[in-house]
Amino acid sequence: DPTPWHATYQVTPGPLLKITHLKVSIQGEGLNNDALKKLMAQLPLYQGGSFLSANYEETKQKLLTAAITEGYLSAYFIQHQVLINRQSYKADVILILDTGPRFYFGPVTFQQSILKDNFLRRYIPFNNGDPYSSKKLLKLQDNLNRSGYFQRVSMSDIATTKQTQQIPIIFNLT
C-alpha cells in the first residue's frame, strides 16, 4: 500500500530481573593474577542486584580484555550463561573464564638498516622473558614513533612458541 501508516505501541515493563545466583570465576594460570583479582572485586554484576544485559556484556568484555592485557592470550569463557525465570523475575548468571597459559616477551628484532640495534634497545620498556603486556608493547611502538628516526613503525604479526609461551617481537622500521 503506497499510503504511509503509523503504529503506536504501549509497553508496560515488568519488574527488573534480580540476580539470585551469581558465579563469576577465573581458572587457569591467571587464577592468582593481581590485576584480575582486582577486577573481580569491581565487577558491575552482584548477587541481589538487577540483571542488566549491558552490565553482563561489559563484565565479559572487561574480564577477557584484562586477561589478554596481562598476557593470557588464549583466554576464553568455558561457560557464559544467563538463566532467566520469567515467572519469578530472577536470573542466574554464570561466567567462568579460563585464562590458559601466560605468554612472555621473546626477543625483539628491529628490521631496519639505519641505526644499531643496541641504540634502539633503549626504547624497549620490558625485558626478554617478562610477562607479555599489550600496554608495554604499545609503549614500545609509541617510543619508536616518538624517536623521530622513523616515518613508519609497524609490527609483524605475533607468533607464539607453544613450548615456552614466548612471543618474538618484530618491528619493521622505515
mmCIF file of C-alpha atoms in Angstrom:
data_model
loop_
_atom_site.group_PDB
_atom_site.id
_atom_site.type_symbol
_atom_site.label_atom_id
_atom_site.label_comp_id
_atom_site.label_asym_id
_atom_site.label_seq_id
_atom_site.Cartn_x
_atom_site.Cartn_y
_atom_site.Cartn_z
ATOM 1 C CA ASP A 1 0.000 0.000 0.000
ATOM 2 C CA PRO A 2 1.598 3.319 -1.013
ATOM 3 C CA THR A 3 -0.044 5.268 1.821
ATOM 4 C CA PRO A 4 2.069 5.537 4.971
ATOM 5 C CA TRP A 5 0.800 4.106 8.209
ATOM 6 C CA HIS A 6 1.511 4.859 11.842
ATOM 7 C CA ALA A 7 1.681 2.356 14.696
ATOM 8 C CA THR A 8 1.699 3.149 18.389
ATOM 9 C CA TYR A 9 2.833 0.653 20.977
ATOM 10 C CA GLN A 10 2.347 0.894 24.678
ATOM 11 C CA VAL A 11 4.874 -1.198 26.597
ATOM 12 C CA THR A 12 4.423 -1.900 30.261
ATOM 13 C CA PRO A 13 7.703 -3.273 31.577
ATOM 14 C CA GLY A 14 7.604 -5.820 34.314
ATOM 15 C CA PRO A 15 9.821 -5.637 37.355
ATOM 16 C CA LEU A 16 13.592 -5.765 36.932
ATOM 17 C CA LEU A 17 15.189 -9.173 36.953
ATOM 18 C CA LYS A 18 17.102 -9.834 40.164
ATOM 19 C CA ILE A 19 20.320 -11.820 40.143
ATOM 20 C CA THR A 20 19.612 -14.621 42.609
ATOM 21 C CA HIS A 21 22.681 -16.712 41.853
ATOM 22 C CA LEU A 22 25.970 -15.350 40.552
ATOM 23 C CA LYS A 23 29.061 -17.363 39.777
ATOM 24 C CA VAL A 24 31.951 -15.464 38.241
ATOM 25 C CA SER A 25 35.292 -17.216 38.433
ATOM 26 C CA ILE A 26 38.701 -17.459 36.850
ATOM 27 C CA GLN A 27 40.530 -20.691 36.153
ATOM 28 C CA GLY A 28 43.933 -21.438 34.720
ATOM 29 C CA GLU A 29 47.307 -19.826 35.288
ATOM 30 C CA GLY A 30 45.705 -16.406 35.814
ATOM 31 C CA LEU A 31 43.798 -17.524 38.892
ATOM 32 C CA ASN A 32 46.128 -15.619 41.250
ATOM 33 C CA ASN A 33 46.958 -12.684 38.949
ATOM 34 C CA ASP A 34 46.687 -9.445 40.968
ATOM 35 C CA ALA A 35 45.174 -7.370 38.152
ATOM 36 C CA LEU A 36 42.485 -9.975 37.510
ATOM 37 C CA LYS A 37 41.748 -10.303 41.230
ATOM 38 C CA LYS A 38 41.352 -6.539 41.497
ATOM 39 C CA LEU A 39 38.979 -6.502 38.532
ATOM 40 C CA MET A 40 36.908 -9.323 40.019
ATOM 41 C CA ALA A 41 36.307 -7.148 43.097
ATOM 42 C CA GLN A 42 34.973 -4.276 40.947
ATOM 43 C CA LEU A 43 32.564 -6.025 38.578
ATOM 44 C CA PRO A 44 29.195 -4.346 37.897
ATOM 45 C CA LEU A 45 27.350 -7.646 38.497
ATOM 46 C CA TYR A 46 26.485 -8.718 42.025
ATOM 47 C CA GLN A 47 24.102 -11.129 43.672
ATOM 48 C CA GLY A 48 20.881 -9.384 44.667
ATOM 49 C CA GLY A 49 21.398 -6.661 42.087
ATOM 50 C CA SER A 50 19.327 -6.075 38.986
ATOM 51 C CA PHE A 51 20.296 -8.008 35.889
ATOM 52 C CA LEU A 52 21.081 -5.683 33.010
ATOM 53 C CA SER A 53 22.375 -7.267 29.825
ATOM 54 C CA ALA A 54 24.689 -4.277 29.259
ATOM 55 C CA ASN A 55 26.408 -4.963 32.608
ATOM 56 C CA TYR A 56 26.685 -8.656 31.755
ATOM 57 C CA GLU A 57 28.309 -7.918 28.387
ATOM 58 C CA GLU A 58 30.556 -5.268 29.968
ATOM 59 C CA THR A 59 31.698 -7.786 32.575
ATOM 60 C CA LYS A 60 32.523 -10.369 29.924
ATOM 61 C CA GLN A 61 34.462 -7.826 27.868
ATOM 62 C CA LYS A 62 36.371 -6.443 30.863
ATOM 63 C CA LEU A 63 37.409 -9.900 32.051
ATOM 64 C CA LEU A 64 38.564 -11.027 28.620
ATOM 65 C CA THR A 65 40.368 -7.753 27.876
ATOM 66 C CA ALA A 66 42.129 -7.776 31.247
ATOM 67 C CA ALA A 67 43.257 -11.382 30.761
ATOM 68 C CA ILE A 68 44.673 -10.634 27.311
ATOM 69 C CA THR A 69 46.322 -7.435 28.556
ATOM 70 C CA GLU A 70 48.010 -9.471 31.301
ATOM 71 C CA GLY A 71 49.445 -11.912 28.749
ATOM 72 C CA TYR A 72 46.852 -14.694 28.777
ATOM 73 C CA LEU A 73 46.380 -14.559 25.029
ATOM 74 C CA SER A 74 44.359 -17.753 24.719
ATOM 75 C CA ALA A 75 41.819 -16.806 27.416
ATOM 76 C CA TYR A 76 38.232 -17.810 26.722
ATOM 77 C CA PHE A 77 34.980 -18.367 28.573
ATOM 78 C CA ILE A 78 34.414 -22.035 29.225
ATOM 79 C CA GLN A 79 30.946 -21.112 30.438
ATOM 80 C CA HIS A 80 28.899 -17.948 29.967
ATOM 81 C CA GLN A 81 25.261 -18.350 30.704
ATOM 82 C CA VAL A 82 22.242 -16.419 31.921
ATOM 83 C CA LEU A 83 19.268 -18.477 33.047
ATOM 84 C CA ILE A 84 16.107 -16.414 33.385
ATOM 85 C CA ASN A 85 12.964 -17.434 35.224
ATOM 86 C CA ARG A 86 10.254 -15.267 33.675
ATOM 87 C CA GLN A 87 7.625 -16.223 36.238
ATOM 88 C CA SER A 88 9.668 -15.097 39.260
ATOM 89 C CA TYR A 89 11.732 -12.394 37.512
ATOM 90 C CA LYS A 90 15.005 -13.944 38.635
ATOM 91 C CA ALA A 91 18.271 -14.572 36.833
ATOM 92 C CA ASP A 92 21.149 -16.943 37.464
ATOM 93 C CA VAL A 93 24.425 -15.760 35.942
ATOM 94 C CA ILE A 94 27.440 -17.982 35.344
ATOM 95 C CA LEU A 95 30.721 -16.696 33.898
ATOM 96 C CA ILE A 96 33.812 -18.898 34.046
ATOM 97 C CA LEU A 97 36.963 -17.613 32.350
ATOM 98 C CA ASP A 98 39.852 -19.960 31.641
ATOM 99 C CA THR A 99 42.943 -17.828 31.179
ATOM 100 C CA GLY A 100 45.035 -20.599 29.680
ATOM 101 C CA PRO A 101 48.814 -20.206 29.904
ATOM 102 C CA ARG A 102 50.546 -16.889 30.327
ATOM 103 C CA PHE A 103 52.739 -15.720 27.488
ATOM 104 C CA TYR A 104 56.050 -13.905 27.780
ATOM 105 C CA PHE A 105 58.059 -11.495 25.682
ATOM 106 C CA GLY A 106 60.614 -13.181 23.469
ATOM 107 C CA PRO A 107 63.457 -11.472 21.649
ATOM 108 C CA VAL A 108 62.799 -8.118 19.980
ATOM 109 C CA THR A 109 64.040 -7.691 16.422
ATOM 110 C CA PHE A 110 64.197 -4.420 14.521
ATOM 111 C CA GLN A 111 64.125 -4.704 10.746
ATOM 112 C CA GLN A 112 65.882 -1.559 9.586
ATOM 113 C CA SER A 113 69.295 -0.554 8.276
ATOM 114 C CA ILE A 114 69.870 2.898 9.791
ATOM 115 C CA LEU A 115 70.639 2.546 13.487
ATOM 116 C CA LYS A 116 72.437 -0.037 15.589
ATOM 117 C CA ASP A 117 70.222 -2.452 17.497
ATOM 118 C CA ASN A 118 71.947 -1.557 20.777
ATOM 119 C CA PHE A 119 70.828 2.026 20.311
ATOM 120 C CA LEU A 120 67.213 1.009 19.592
ATOM 121 C CA ARG A 121 67.088 -1.327 22.600
ATOM 122 C CA ARG A 122 66.974 1.663 24.927
ATOM 123 C CA TYR A 123 63.390 2.237 23.752
ATOM 124 C CA ILE A 124 62.209 -1.206 24.949
ATOM 125 C CA PRO A 125 60.210 -0.923 28.211
ATOM 126 C CA PHE A 126 60.462 -4.651 29.032
ATOM 127 C CA ASN A 127 62.986 -7.479 29.134
ATOM 128 C CA ASN A 128 63.085 -10.752 27.272
ATOM 129 C CA GLY A 129 61.153 -13.214 29.443
ATOM 130 C CA ASP A 130 58.908 -10.625 31.139
ATOM 131 C CA PRO A 131 55.169 -11.430 31.144
ATOM 132 C CA TYR A 132 53.569 -10.270 27.910
ATOM 133 C CA SER A 133 51.681 -6.997 28.208
ATOM 134 C CA SER A 134 49.894 -5.308 25.339
ATOM 135 C CA LYS A 135 50.351 -1.982 27.168
ATOM 136 C CA LYS A 136 54.134 -2.409 27.200
ATOM 137 C CA LEU A 137 54.130 -3.428 23.555
ATOM 138 C CA LEU A 138 52.167 -0.304 22.630
ATOM 139 C CA LYS A 139 54.566 1.731 24.755
ATOM 140 C CA LEU A 140 57.481 0.373 22.704
ATOM 141 C CA GLN A 141 55.706 1.262 19.476
ATOM 142 C CA ASP A 142 54.967 4.740 20.814
ATOM 143 C CA ASN A 143 58.604 5.158 21.912
ATOM 144 C CA LEU A 144 59.797 4.283 18.412
ATOM 145 C CA ASN A 145 57.254 6.608 16.790
ATOM 146 C CA ARG A 146 58.298 9.483 19.047
ATOM 147 C CA SER A 147 62.015 8.874 18.499
ATOM 148 C CA GLY A 148 61.955 10.970 15.337
ATOM 149 C CA TYR A 149 64.077 8.454 13.433
ATOM 150 C CA PHE A 150 61.312 6.686 11.507
ATOM 151 C CA GLN A 151 58.474 7.629 9.187
ATOM 152 C CA ARG A 152 56.727 4.332 9.717
ATOM 153 C CA VAL A 153 56.764 1.908 12.634
ATOM 154 C CA SER A 154 54.870 -1.339 12.179
ATOM 155 C CA MET A 155 54.890 -4.628 13.954
ATOM 156 C CA SER A 156 54.805 -8.008 12.237
ATOM 157 C CA ASP A 157 52.113 -10.491 13.187
ATOM 158 C CA ILE A 158 52.635 -12.039 16.593
ATOM 159 C CA ALA A 159 53.511 -15.720 16.556
ATOM 160 C CA THR A 160 53.912 -17.681 19.761
ATOM 161 C CA THR A 161 56.166 -20.559 20.602
ATOM 162 C CA LYS A 162 53.984 -23.113 22.374
ATOM 163 C CA GLN A 163 56.820 -24.831 24.229
ATOM 164 C CA THR A 164 57.964 -21.692 26.059
ATOM 165 C CA GLN A 165 54.947 -19.409 25.546
ATOM 166 C CA GLN A 166 57.414 -16.799 24.293
ATOM 167 C CA ILE A 167 56.379 -14.211 21.755
ATOM 168 C CA PRO A 168 59.134 -12.899 19.491
ATOM 169 C CA ILE A 169 58.506 -9.259 18.588
ATOM 170 C CA ILE A 170 59.474 -7.963 15.154
ATOM 171 C CA PHE A 171 59.265 -4.290 14.247
ATOM 172 C CA ASN A 172 59.586 -3.042 10.667
ATOM 173 C CA LEU A 173 61.051 0.444 10.760
ATOM 174 C CA THR A 174 61.169 2.790 7.765
#
